[in-house]
PDB file of C-alpha atoms in Angstrom:
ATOM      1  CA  UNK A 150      -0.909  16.499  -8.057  1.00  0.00           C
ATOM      2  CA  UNK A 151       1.446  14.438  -5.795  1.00  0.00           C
ATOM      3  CA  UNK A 152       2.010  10.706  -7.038  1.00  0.00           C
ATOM      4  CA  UNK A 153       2.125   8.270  -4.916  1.00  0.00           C
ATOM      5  CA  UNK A 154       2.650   4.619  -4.858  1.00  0.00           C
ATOM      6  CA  UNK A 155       1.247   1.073  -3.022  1.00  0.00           C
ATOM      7  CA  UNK A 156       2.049  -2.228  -3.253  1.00  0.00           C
ATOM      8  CA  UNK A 157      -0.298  -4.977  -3.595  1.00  0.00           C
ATOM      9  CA  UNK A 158       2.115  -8.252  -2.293  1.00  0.00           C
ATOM     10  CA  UNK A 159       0.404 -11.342  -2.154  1.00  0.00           C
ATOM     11  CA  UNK A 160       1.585 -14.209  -0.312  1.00  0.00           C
ATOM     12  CA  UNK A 161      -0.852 -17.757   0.428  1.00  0.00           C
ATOM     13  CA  UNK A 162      -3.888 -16.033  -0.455  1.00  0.00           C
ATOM     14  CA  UNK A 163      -3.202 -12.942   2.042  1.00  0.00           C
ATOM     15  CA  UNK A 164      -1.879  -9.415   0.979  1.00  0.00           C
ATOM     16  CA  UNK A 165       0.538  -7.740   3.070  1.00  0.00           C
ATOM     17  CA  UNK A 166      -1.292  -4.637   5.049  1.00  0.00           C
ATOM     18  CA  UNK A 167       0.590  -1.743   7.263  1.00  0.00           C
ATOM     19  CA  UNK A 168      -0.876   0.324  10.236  1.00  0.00           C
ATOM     20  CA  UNK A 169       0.108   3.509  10.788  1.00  0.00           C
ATOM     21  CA  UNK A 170       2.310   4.892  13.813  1.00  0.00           C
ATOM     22  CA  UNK A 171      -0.138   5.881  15.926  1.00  0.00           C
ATOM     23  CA  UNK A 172       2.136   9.349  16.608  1.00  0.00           C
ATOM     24  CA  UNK A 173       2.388  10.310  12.728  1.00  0.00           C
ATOM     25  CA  UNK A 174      -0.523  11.703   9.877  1.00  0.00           C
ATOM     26  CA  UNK A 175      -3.546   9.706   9.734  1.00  0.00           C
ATOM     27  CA  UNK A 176      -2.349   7.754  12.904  1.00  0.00           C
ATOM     28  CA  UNK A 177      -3.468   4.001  12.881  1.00  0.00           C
ATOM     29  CA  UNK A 178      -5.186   3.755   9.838  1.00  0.00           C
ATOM     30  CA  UNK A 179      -4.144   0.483   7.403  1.00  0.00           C
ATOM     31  CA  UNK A 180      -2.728   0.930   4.363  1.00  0.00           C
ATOM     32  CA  UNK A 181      -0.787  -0.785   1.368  1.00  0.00           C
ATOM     33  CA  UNK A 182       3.396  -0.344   1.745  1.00  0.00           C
ATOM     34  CA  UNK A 183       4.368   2.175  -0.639  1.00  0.00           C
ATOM     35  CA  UNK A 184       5.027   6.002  -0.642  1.00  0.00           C
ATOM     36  CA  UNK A 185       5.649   9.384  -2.452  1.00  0.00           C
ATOM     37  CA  UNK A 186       7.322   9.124  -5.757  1.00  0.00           C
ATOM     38  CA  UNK A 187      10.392  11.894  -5.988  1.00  0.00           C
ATOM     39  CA  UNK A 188      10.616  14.033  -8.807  1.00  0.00           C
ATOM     40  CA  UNK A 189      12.101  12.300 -11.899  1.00  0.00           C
ATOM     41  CA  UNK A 190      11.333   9.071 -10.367  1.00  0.00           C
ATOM     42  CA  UNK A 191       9.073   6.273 -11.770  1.00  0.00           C
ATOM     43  CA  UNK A 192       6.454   4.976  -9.923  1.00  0.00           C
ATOM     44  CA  UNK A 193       7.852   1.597  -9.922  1.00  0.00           C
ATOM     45  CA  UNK A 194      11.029   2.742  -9.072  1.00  0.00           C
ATOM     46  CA  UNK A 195       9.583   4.890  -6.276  1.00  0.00           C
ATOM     47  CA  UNK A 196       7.814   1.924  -4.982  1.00  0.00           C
ATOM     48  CA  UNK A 197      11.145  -0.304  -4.929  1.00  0.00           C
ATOM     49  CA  UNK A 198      12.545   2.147  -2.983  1.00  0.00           C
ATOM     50  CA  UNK A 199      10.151   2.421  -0.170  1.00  0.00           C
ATOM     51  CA  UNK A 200       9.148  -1.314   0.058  1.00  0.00           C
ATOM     52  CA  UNK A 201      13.204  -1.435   0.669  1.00  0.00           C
ATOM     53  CA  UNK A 202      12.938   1.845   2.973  1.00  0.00           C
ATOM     54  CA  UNK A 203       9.756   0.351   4.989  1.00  0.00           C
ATOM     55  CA  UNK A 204      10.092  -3.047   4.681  1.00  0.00           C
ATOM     56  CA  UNK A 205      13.568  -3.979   3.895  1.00  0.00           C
ATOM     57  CA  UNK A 206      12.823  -6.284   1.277  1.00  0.00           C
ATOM     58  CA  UNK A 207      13.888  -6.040  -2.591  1.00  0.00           C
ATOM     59  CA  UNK A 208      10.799  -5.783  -4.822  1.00  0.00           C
ATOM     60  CA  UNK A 209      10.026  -6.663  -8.408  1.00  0.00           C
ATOM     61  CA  UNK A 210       6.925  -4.168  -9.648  1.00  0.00           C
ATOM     62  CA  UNK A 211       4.249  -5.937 -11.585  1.00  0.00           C
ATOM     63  CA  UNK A 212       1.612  -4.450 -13.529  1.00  0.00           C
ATOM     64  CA  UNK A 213      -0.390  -1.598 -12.356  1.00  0.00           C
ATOM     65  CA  UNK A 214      -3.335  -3.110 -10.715  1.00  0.00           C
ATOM     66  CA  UNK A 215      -5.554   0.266  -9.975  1.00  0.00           C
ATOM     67  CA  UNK A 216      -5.382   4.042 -10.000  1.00  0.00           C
ATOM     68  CA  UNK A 217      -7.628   6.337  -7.830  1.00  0.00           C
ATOM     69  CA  UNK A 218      -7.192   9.948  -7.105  1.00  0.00           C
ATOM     70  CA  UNK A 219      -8.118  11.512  -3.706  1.00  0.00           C
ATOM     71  CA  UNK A 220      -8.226  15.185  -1.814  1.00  0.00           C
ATOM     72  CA  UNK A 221      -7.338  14.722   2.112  1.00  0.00           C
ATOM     73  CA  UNK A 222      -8.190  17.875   3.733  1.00  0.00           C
ATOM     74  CA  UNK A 223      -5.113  17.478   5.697  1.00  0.00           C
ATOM     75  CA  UNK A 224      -2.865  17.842   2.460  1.00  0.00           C
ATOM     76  CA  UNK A 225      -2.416  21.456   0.705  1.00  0.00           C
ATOM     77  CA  UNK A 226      -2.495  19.268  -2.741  1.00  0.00           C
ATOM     78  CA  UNK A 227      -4.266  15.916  -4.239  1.00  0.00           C
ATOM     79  CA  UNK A 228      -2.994  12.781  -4.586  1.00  0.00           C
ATOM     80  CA  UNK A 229      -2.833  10.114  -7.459  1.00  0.00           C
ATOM     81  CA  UNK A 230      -2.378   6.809  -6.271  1.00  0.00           C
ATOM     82  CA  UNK A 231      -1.105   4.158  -8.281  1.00  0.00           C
ATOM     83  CA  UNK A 232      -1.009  -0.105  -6.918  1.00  0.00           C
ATOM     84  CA  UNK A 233       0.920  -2.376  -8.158  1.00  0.00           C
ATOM     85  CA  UNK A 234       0.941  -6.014  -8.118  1.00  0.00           C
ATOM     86  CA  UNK A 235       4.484  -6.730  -6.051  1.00  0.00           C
ATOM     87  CA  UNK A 236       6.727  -9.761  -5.659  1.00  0.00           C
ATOM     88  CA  UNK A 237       8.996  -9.354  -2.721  1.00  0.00           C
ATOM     89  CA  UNK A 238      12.062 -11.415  -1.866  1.00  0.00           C
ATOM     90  CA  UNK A 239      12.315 -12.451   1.660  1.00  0.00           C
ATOM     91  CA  UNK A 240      10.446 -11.940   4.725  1.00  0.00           C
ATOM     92  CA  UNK A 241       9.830  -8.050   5.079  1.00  0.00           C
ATOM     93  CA  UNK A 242      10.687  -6.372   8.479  1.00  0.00           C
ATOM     94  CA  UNK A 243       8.656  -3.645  10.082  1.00  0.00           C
ATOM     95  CA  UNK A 244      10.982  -1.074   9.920  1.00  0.00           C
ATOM     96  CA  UNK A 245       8.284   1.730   9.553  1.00  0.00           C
ATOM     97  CA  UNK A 246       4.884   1.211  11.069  1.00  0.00           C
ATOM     98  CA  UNK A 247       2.891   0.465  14.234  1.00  0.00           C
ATOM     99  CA  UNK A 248       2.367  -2.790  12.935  1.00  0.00           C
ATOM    100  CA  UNK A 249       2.367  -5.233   9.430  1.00  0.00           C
ATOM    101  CA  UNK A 250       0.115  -8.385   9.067  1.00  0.00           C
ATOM    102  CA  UNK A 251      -1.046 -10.560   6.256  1.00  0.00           C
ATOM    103  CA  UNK A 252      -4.558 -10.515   5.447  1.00  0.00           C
ATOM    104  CA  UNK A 253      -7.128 -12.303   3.576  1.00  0.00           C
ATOM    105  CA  UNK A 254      -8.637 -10.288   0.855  1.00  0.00           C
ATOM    106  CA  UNK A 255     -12.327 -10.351   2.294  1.00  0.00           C
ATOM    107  CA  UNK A 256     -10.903  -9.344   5.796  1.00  0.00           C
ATOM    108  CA  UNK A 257      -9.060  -6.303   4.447  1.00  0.00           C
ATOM    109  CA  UNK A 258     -12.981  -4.727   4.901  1.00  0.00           C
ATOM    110  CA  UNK A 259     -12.862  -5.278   8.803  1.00  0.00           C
ATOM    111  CA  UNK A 260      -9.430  -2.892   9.397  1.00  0.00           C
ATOM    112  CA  UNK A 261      -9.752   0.927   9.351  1.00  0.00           C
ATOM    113  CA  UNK A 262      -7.579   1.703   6.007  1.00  0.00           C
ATOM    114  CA  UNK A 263      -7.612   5.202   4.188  1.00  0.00           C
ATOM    115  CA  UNK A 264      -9.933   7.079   2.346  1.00  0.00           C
ATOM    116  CA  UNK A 265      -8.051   6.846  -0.566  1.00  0.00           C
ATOM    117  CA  UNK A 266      -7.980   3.061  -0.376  1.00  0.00           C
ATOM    118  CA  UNK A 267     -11.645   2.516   0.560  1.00  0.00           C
ATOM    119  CA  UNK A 268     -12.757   1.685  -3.147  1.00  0.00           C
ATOM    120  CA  UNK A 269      -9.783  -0.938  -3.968  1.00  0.00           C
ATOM    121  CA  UNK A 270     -10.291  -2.426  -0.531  1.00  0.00           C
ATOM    122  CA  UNK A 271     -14.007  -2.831  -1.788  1.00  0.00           C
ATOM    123  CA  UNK A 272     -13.002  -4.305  -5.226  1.00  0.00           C
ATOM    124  CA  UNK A 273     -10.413  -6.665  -3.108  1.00  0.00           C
ATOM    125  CA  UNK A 274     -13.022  -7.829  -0.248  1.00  0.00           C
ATOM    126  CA  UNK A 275     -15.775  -8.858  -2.516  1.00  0.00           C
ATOM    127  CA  UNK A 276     -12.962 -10.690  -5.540  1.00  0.00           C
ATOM    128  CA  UNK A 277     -14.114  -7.963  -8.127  1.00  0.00           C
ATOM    129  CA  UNK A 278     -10.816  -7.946  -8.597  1.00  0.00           C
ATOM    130  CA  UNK A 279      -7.863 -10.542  -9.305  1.00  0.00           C
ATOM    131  CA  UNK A 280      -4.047  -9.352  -8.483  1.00  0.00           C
ATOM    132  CA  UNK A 281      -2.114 -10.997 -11.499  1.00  0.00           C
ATOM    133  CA  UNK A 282       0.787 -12.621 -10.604  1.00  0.00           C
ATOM    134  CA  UNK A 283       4.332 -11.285 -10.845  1.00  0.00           C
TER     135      UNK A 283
END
């Protein structure tokens, strides 16, 4: 099973949301900043890495906020996907994506995001469930 890693960064009541490029796997679709975790690699160190990779920002990693696991058709192997609550220093930079944006929690609903992140963005949209702070 791959692992892979999101960030859940809250800033003024939004969370921080990426779109796909529209050229690459799963074009356009939203998702959480984050990645694959390399072997030998935490998760939260995995996920510092990318948010500096796609975002150019340095992170501190909260607490694990949800874990889902999901089979894409499109991938040989499943994936286990970990958020975390995320603090971020500075303003992050698309330096990845089609586009970034800061959304409020019951708006995430309205964008076209993942399978994999369907279920959190349902938890999120409807305030089942509170981010702690980091």
């Amino acid at each position: 099973m791959l692992t892979v890693v999101a960030a859940l960064i809250e800033r003024d009541d939004r969370l921080l949301v990426c779109q796909r490029r529209r050229d690459g796997r799963f074009g356009l679709m939203w998702e959480f900043p984050g990645g694959k975790a390399e072997p030998g690699e935490t998760p939260e160190r995995a996920l510092e890495r990318e948010l500096l990779e796609e975002l150019g920002v340095v992170a501190d990693i909260g607490a694990e906020v949800y874990r889902t696991q999901h089979k894409y058709a499109e991938m040989p192997q499943a994936i286990e996907l970990l958020f975390f609550a995320a603090r971020i220093t500075g303003e992050p930079r698309n330096l990845d994506f089609e586009r970034i944006a800061w959304r409020e929690p019951a708006a995430l609903s309205q964008l076209d995001f993942l399978p994999a992140d369907r279920e959190l963005i349902g938890k999120l949209s409807t305030a089942s469930l509170q981010l702690p702070k980091v």
